[in-house]
PDB file of C-alpha atoms in Angstrom:
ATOM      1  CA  UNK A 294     342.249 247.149 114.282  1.00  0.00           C
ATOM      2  CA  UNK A 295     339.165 248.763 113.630  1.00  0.00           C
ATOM      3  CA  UNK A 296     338.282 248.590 109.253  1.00  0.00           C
ATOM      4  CA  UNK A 297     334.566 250.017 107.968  1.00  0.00           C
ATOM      5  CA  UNK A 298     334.188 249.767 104.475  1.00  0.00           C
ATOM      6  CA  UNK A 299     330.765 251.035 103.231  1.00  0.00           C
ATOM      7  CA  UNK A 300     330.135 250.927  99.487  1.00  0.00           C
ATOM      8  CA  UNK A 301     326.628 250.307  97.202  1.00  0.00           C
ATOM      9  CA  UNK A 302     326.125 254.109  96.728  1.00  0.00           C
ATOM     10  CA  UNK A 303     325.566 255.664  93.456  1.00  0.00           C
ATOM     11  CA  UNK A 304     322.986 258.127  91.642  1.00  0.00           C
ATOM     12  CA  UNK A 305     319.570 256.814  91.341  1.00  0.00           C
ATOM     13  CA  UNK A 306     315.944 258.433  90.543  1.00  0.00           C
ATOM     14  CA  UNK A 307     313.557 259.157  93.323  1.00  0.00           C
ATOM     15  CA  UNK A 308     311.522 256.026  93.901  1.00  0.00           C
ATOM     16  CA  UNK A 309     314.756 253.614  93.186  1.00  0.00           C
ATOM     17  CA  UNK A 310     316.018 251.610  95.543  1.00  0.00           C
ATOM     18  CA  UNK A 311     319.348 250.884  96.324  1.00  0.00           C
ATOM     19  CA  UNK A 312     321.639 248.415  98.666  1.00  0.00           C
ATOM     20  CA  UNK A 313     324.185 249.602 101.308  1.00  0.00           C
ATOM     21  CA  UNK A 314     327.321 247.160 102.090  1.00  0.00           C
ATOM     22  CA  UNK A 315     329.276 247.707 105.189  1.00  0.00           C
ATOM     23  CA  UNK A 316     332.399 245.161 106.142  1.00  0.00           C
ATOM     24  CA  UNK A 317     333.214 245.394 109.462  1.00  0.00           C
ATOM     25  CA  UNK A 318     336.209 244.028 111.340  1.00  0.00           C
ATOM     26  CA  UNK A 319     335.279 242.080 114.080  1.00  0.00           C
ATOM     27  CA  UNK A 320     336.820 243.372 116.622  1.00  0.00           C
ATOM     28  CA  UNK A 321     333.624 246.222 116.111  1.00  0.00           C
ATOM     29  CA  UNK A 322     331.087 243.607 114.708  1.00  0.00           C
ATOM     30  CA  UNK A 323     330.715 241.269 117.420  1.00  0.00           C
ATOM     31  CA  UNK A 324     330.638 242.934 120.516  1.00  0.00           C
ATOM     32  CA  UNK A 325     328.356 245.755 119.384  1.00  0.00           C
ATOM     33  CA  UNK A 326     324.887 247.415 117.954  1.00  0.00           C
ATOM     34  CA  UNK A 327     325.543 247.898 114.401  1.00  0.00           C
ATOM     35  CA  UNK A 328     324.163 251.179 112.583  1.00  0.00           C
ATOM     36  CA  UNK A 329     323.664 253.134 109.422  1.00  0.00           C
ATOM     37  CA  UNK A 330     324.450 257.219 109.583  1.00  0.00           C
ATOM     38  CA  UNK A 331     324.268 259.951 106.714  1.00  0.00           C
ATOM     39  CA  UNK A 332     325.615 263.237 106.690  1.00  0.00           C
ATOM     40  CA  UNK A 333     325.067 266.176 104.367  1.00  0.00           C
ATOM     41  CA  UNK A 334     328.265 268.099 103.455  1.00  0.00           C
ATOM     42  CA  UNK A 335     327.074 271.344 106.237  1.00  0.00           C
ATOM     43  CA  UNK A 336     325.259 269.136 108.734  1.00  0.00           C
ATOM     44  CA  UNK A 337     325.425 267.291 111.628  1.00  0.00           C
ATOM     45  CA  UNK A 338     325.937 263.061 111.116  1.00  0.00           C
ATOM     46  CA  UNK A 339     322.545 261.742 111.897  1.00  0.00           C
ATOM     47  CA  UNK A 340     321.472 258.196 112.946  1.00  0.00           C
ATOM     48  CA  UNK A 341     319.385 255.765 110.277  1.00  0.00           C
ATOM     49  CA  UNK A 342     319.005 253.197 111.345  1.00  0.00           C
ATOM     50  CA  UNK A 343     320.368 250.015 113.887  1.00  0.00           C
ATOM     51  CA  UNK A 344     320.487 246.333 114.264  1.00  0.00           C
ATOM     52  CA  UNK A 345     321.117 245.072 118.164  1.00  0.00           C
ATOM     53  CA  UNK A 346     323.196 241.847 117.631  1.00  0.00           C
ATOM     54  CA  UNK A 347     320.455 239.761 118.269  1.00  0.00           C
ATOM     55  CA  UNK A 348     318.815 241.180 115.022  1.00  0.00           C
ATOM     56  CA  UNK A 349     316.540 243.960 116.815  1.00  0.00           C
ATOM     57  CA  UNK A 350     315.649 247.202 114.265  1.00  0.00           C
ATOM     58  CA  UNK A 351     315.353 250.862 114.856  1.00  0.00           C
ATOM     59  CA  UNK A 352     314.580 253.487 112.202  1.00  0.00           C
ATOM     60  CA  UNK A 353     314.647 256.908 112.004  1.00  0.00           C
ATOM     61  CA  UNK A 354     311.321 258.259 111.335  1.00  0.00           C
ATOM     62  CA  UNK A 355     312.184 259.586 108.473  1.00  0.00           C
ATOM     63  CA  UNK A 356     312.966 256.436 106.886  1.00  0.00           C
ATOM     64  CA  UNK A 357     310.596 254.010 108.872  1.00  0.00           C
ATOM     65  CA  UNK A 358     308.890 251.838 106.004  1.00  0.00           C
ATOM     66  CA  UNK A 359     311.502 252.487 103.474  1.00  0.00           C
ATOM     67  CA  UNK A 360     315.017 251.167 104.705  1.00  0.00           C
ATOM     68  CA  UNK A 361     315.285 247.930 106.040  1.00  0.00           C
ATOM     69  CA  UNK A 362     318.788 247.405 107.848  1.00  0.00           C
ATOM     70  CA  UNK A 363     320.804 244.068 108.386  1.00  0.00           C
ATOM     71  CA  UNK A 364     323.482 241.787 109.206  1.00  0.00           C
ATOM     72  CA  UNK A 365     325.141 238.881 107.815  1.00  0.00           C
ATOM     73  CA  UNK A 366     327.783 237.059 110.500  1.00  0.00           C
ATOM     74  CA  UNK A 367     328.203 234.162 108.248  1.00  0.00           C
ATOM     75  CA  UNK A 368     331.489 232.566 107.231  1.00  0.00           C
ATOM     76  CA  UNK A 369     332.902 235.265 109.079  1.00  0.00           C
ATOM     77  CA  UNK A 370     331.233 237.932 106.825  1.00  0.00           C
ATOM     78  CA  UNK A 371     330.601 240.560 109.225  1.00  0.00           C
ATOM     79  CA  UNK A 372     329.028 242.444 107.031  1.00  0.00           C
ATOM     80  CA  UNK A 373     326.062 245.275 107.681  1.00  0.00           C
ATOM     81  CA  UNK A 374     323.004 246.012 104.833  1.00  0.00           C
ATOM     82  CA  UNK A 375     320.705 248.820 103.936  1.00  0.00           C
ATOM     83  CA  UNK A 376     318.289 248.370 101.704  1.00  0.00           C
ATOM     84  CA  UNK A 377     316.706 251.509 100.408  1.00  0.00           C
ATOM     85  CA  UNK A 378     313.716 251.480  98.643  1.00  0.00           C
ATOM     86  CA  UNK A 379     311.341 254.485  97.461  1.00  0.00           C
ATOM     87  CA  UNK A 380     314.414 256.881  97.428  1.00  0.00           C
ATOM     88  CA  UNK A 381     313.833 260.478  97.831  1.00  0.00           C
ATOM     89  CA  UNK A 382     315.854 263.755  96.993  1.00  0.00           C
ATOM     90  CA  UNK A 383     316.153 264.425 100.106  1.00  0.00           C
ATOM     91  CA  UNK A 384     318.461 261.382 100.982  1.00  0.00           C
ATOM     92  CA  UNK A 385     321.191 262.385  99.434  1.00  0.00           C
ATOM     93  CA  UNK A 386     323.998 262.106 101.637  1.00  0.00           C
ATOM     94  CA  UNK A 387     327.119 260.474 102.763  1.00  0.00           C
ATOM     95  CA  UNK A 388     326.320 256.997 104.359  1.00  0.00           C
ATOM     96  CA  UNK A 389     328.635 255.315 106.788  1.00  0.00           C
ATOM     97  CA  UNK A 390     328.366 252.432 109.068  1.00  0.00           C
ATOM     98  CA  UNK A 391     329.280 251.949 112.399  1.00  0.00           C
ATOM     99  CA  UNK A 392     328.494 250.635 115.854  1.00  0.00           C
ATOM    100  CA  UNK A 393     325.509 251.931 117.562  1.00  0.00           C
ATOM    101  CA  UNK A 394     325.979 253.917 120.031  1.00  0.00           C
ATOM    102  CA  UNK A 395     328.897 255.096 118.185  1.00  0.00           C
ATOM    103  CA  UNK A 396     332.534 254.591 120.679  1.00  0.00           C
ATOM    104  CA  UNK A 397     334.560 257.706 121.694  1.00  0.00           C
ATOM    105  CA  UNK A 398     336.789 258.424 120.301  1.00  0.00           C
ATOM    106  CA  UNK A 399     335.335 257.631 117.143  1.00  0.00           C
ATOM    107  CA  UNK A 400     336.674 255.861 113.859  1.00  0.00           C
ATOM    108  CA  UNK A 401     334.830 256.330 110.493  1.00  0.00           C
ATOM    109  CA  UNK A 402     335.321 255.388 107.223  1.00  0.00           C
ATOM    110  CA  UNK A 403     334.964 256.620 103.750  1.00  0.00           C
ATOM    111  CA  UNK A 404     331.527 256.456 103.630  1.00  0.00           C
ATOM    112  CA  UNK A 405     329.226 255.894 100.569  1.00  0.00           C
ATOM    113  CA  UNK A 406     328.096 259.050  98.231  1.00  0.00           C
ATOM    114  CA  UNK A 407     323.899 258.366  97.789  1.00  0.00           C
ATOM    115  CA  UNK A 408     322.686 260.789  95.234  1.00  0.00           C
ATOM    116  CA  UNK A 409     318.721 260.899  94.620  1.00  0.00           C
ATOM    117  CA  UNK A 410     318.067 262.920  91.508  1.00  0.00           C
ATOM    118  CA  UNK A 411     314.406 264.710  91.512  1.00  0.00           C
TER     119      UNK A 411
END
């Protein structure tokens, strides 16, 4: 059974940081890429960032020097990061965690609200 549970969103100033927590059955966590996504309500789901299971990064531009993705398989954590620093309005978005590339068809959950207040 496939489980994503993102959560570490909240409202926070531009220039704050904040942390991303993703638990991830392992059926999804082992075998695969893990990314980051956002979506703004209107938009198309866009890719943030991923981590290759051997602990390879790749950032969107638009967040290249700000976002540092992770992954912790310890004690059976399976459990993906995002660490957000220097915040802008203009991340504000759902976040949601997933494998990279994402399977078809695909499972999501709940996401994470980020609000960035100007």
């Amino acid at each position: 059974q496939v489980q994503l549970v993102e959560s570490g969103g909240g409202l926070v100033q531009a220039g704050g940081s904040l942390r991303l927590s993703c638990a991830a059955s392992r059926s999804i966590f082992s075998r695969n890429a893990m990314g980051w996504y956002r979506q703004v309500r209107g938009k198309q789901r866009e890719l943030v960032a991923f981590i290759t299971s051997g602990g390879t990064t790749n950032y969107a531009d638009f967040v290249k020097g700000r976002f540092t993705i992770s992954r912790d398989r310890r004690n059976a954590a399976n459990t993906v990061y995002l660490q957000m620093n220097t915040l802008k309005p203009e991340d504000t978005a759902v976040y949601y965690c997933n494998a990279y590339p994402v399977a078809t068809p695909a499972y999501w959950g709940q996401g994470t609200q980020v609000t960035v207040s100007s």
